[in-house]
Coordinates of C-alpha atoms and ligand atoms in Angstrom, one line a residue:
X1 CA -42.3 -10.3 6.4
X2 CA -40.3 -13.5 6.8
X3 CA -38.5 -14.4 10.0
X4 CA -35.2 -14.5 10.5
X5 CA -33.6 -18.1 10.6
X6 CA -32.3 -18.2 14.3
X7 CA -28.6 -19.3 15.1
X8 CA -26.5 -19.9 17.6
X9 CA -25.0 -16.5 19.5
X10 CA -21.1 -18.1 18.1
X11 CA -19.0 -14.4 18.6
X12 CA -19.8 -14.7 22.1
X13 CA -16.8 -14.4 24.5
X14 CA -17.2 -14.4 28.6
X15 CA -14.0 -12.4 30.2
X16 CA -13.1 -13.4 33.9
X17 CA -14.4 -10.2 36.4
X18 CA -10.5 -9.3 36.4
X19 CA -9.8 -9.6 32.6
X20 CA -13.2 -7.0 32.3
X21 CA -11.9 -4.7 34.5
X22 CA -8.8 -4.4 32.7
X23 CA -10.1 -4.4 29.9
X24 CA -12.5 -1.5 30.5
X25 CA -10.1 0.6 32.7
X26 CA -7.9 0.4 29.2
X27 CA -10.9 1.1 27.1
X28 CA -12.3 4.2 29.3
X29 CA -8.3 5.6 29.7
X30 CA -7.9 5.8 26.0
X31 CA -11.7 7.0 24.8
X32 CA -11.4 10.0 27.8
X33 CA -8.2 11.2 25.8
X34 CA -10.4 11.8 23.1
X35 CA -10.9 15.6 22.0
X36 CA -12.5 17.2 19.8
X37 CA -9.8 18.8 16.7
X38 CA -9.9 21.9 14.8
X39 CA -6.4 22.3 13.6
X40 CA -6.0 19.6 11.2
X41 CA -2.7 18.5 9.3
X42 CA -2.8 17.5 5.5
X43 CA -1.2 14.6 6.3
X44 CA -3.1 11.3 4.1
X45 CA -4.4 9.0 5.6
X46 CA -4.8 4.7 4.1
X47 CA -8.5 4.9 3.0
X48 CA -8.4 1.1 4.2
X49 CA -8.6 3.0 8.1
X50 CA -11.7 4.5 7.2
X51 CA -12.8 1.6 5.4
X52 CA -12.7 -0.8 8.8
X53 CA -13.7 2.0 11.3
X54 CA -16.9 2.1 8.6
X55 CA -17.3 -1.5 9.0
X56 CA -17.5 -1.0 12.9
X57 CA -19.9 1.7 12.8
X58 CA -22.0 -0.3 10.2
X59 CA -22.5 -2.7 13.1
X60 CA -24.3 -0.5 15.4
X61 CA -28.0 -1.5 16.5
X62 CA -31.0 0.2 14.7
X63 CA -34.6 0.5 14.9
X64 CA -36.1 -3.0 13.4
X65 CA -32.4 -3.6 12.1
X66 CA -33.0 -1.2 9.2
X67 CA -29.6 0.5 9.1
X68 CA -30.9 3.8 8.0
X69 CA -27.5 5.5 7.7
X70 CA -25.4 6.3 4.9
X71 CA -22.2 7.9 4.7
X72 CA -20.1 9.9 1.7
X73 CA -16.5 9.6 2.5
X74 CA -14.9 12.9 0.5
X75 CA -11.2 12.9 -0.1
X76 CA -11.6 14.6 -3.6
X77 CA -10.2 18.4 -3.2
X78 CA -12.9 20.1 -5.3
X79 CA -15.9 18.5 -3.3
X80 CA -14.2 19.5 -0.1
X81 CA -13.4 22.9 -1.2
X82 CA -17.3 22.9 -2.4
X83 CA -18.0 21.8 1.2
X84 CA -16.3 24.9 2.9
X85 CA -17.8 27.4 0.9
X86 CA -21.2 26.2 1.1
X87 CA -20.9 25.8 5.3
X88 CA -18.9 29.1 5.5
X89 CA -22.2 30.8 3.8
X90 CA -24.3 29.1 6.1
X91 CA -22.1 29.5 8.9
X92 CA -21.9 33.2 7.9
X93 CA -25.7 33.7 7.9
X94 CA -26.2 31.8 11.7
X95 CA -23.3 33.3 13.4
X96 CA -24.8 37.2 12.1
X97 CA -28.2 36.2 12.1
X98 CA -29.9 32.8 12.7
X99 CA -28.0 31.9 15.9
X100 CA -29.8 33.6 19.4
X101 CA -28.0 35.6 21.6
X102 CA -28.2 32.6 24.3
X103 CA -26.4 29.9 21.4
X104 CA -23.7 32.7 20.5
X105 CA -22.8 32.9 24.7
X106 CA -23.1 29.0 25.0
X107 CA -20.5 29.1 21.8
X108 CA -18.0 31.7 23.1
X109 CA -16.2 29.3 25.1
X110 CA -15.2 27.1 22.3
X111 CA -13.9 30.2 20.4
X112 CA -15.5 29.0 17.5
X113 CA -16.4 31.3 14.4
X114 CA -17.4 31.1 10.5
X115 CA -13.9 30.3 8.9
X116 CA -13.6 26.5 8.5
X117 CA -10.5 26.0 6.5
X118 CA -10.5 22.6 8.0
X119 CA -12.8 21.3 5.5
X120 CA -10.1 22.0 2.7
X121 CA -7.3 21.0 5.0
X122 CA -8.1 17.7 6.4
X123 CA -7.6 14.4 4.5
X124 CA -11.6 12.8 4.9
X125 CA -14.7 14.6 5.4
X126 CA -17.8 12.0 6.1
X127 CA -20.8 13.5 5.3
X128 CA -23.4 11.0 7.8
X129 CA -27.0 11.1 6.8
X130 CA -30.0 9.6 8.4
X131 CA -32.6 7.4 6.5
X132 CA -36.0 8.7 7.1
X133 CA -37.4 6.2 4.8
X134 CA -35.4 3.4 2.7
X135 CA -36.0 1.4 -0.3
X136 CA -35.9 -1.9 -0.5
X137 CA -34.2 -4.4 -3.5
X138 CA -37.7 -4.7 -5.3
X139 CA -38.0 -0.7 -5.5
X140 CA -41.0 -0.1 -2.7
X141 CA -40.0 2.0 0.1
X142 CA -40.2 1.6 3.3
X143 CA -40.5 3.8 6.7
X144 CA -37.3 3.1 8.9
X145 CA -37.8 3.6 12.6
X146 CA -35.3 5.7 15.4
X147 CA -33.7 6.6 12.4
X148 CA -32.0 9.6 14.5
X149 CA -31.1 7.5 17.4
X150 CA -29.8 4.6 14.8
X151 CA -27.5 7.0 12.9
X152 CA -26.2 8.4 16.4
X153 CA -25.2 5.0 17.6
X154 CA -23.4 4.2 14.1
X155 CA -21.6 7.7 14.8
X156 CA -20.5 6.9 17.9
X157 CA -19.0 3.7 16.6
X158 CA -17.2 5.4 14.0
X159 CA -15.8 8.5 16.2
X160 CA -14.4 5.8 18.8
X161 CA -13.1 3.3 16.4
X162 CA -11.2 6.4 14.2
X163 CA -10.2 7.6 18.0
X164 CA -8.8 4.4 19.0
X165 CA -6.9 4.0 15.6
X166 CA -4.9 7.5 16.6
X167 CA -7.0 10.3 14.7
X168 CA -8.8 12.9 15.1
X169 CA -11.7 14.0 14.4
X170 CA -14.3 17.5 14.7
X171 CA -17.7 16.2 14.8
X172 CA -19.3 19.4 12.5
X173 CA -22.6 20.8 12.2
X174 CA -23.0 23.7 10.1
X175 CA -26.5 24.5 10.3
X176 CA -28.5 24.0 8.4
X177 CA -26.8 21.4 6.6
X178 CA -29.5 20.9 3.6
X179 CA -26.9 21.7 0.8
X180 CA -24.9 18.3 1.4
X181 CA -27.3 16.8 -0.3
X182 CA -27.2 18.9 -3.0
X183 CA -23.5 18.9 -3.3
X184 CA -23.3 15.1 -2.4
X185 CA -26.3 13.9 -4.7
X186 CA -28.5 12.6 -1.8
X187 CA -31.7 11.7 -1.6
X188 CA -34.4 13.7 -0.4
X189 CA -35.0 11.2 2.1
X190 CA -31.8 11.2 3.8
X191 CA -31.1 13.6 5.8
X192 CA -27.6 15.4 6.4
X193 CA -26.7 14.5 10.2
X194 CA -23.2 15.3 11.6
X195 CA -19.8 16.0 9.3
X196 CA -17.0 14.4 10.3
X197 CA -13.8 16.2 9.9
X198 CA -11.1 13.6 10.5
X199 CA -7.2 13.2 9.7
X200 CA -4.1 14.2 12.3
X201 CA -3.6 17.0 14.1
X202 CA -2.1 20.0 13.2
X203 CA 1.6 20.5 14.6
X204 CA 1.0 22.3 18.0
X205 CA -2.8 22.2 17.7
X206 CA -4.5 23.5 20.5
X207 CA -8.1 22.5 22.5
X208 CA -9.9 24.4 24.6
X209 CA -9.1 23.2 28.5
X210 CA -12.7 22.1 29.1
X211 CA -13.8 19.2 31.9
X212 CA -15.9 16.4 31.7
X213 CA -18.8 16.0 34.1
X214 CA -18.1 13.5 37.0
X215 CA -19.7 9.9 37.4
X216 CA -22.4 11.2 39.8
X217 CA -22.9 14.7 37.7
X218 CA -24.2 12.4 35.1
X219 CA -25.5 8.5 36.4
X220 CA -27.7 8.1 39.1
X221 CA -28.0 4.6 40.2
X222 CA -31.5 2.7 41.3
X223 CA -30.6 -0.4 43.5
X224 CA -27.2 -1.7 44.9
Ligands
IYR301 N1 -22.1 25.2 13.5 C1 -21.3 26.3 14.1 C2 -21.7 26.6 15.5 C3 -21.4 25.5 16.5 C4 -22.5 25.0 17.2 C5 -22.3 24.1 18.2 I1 -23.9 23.4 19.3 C6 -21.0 23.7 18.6 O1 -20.8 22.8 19.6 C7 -19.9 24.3 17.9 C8 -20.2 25.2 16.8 C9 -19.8 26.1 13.9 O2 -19.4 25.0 13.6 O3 -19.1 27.0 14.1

């Protein structure tokens, strides 16, 4: 393969040490407000929002700069009904069967169970999937590498950018989630990784009254 042409680093911009702390201590204060939503409003939302916090995501580093991500962005109300009914069966079958004794206590907590009328209710449902393999213009495919860790550094993009433009969102996982591609005409080589519920809250929505770990629960630092 061909190497890139190699350019200047032009987008570039150096902040003074005080302009970075400010900057930061505002970025930090509004991402730690961030919580995840299960009591959505109907309320629309401009598809043009999704459309730029898309654009952000699709800038996030990936393995060999394959981009092996794609994401269905369902408004439509038959498709999202479609969507509940097929994750309230699945949901059905782990919270009765599939789900271990240990993941059902680890759960109760949240409060969570099989009804997921949010999937009808909110505006956008984005259906992420992960490329195992792509296909290039000429038709041969090709194996993509860290697709997983790729596609969860595009998500992360997305959830903050949607954050930071005042929604919500539920980052979903009914498990297993094989029938989005199915529903969402997929390839067999992508494969369904997160559903993002996102629109406004609900009036009065509630959240569970959890706590974030502390710096030093979670960083340990090698060096001054
Ligand atoms: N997919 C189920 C169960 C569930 C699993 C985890 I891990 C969560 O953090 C929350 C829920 C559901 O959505 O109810």
């Amino acid at each position: 393969m061909k190497q890139y042409p190699i350019v200047p680093l032009t987008g570039y911009r150096e902040f003074s040490i005080e302009e970075m702390r400010s900057r930061l201590a505002e970025f930090q204060r509004d991402v730690q407000k961030r919580r995840t939503v299960r009591d959505f409003s109907d309320r629309p939302v401009p598809r043009d929002i999704i459309e730029t916090a898309l654009r952000a995501a699709g800038s996030a580093p990936s393995g060999a700069n394959l981009q092996p991500w794609h994401f269905v962005v369902v408004s439509d109300a038959d498709m999202k009904k479609k969507i509940r009914v097929a994750a309230e069966e699945e949901e059905r079958e782990f919270y009765q069967h599939r789900a271990s004794a240990e993941w059902l206590a680890a759960l109760e907590p949240l409060g969570t169970d099989t009804r997921k009328p949010f999937l009808e209710i909110a505006p956008y449902l984005i259906a992420v999937f992960m490329q195992k393999t792509g296909v290039l213009p000429d038709g041969r495919k090709v194996k993509h590498y860290y697709p997983a860790e790729s596609t969860g550094l595009a998500t992360g993009i997305l959830i903050t950018a949607l954050h930071r433009a005042g929604l919500v969102l539920l980052t979903h996982t009914p498990s297993p989630m094989g029938f989005l591609n199915g529903l969402l005409d997929r390839p067999k080589r992508e494969r369904p990784f997160l559903l993002l519920v996102v629109g406004y809250p609900a009036d009065g929505a509630m959240v569970p009254d959890i706590r974030r770990k502390r710096l030093d629960e979670f960083v340990t630092f090698v060096g001054d």
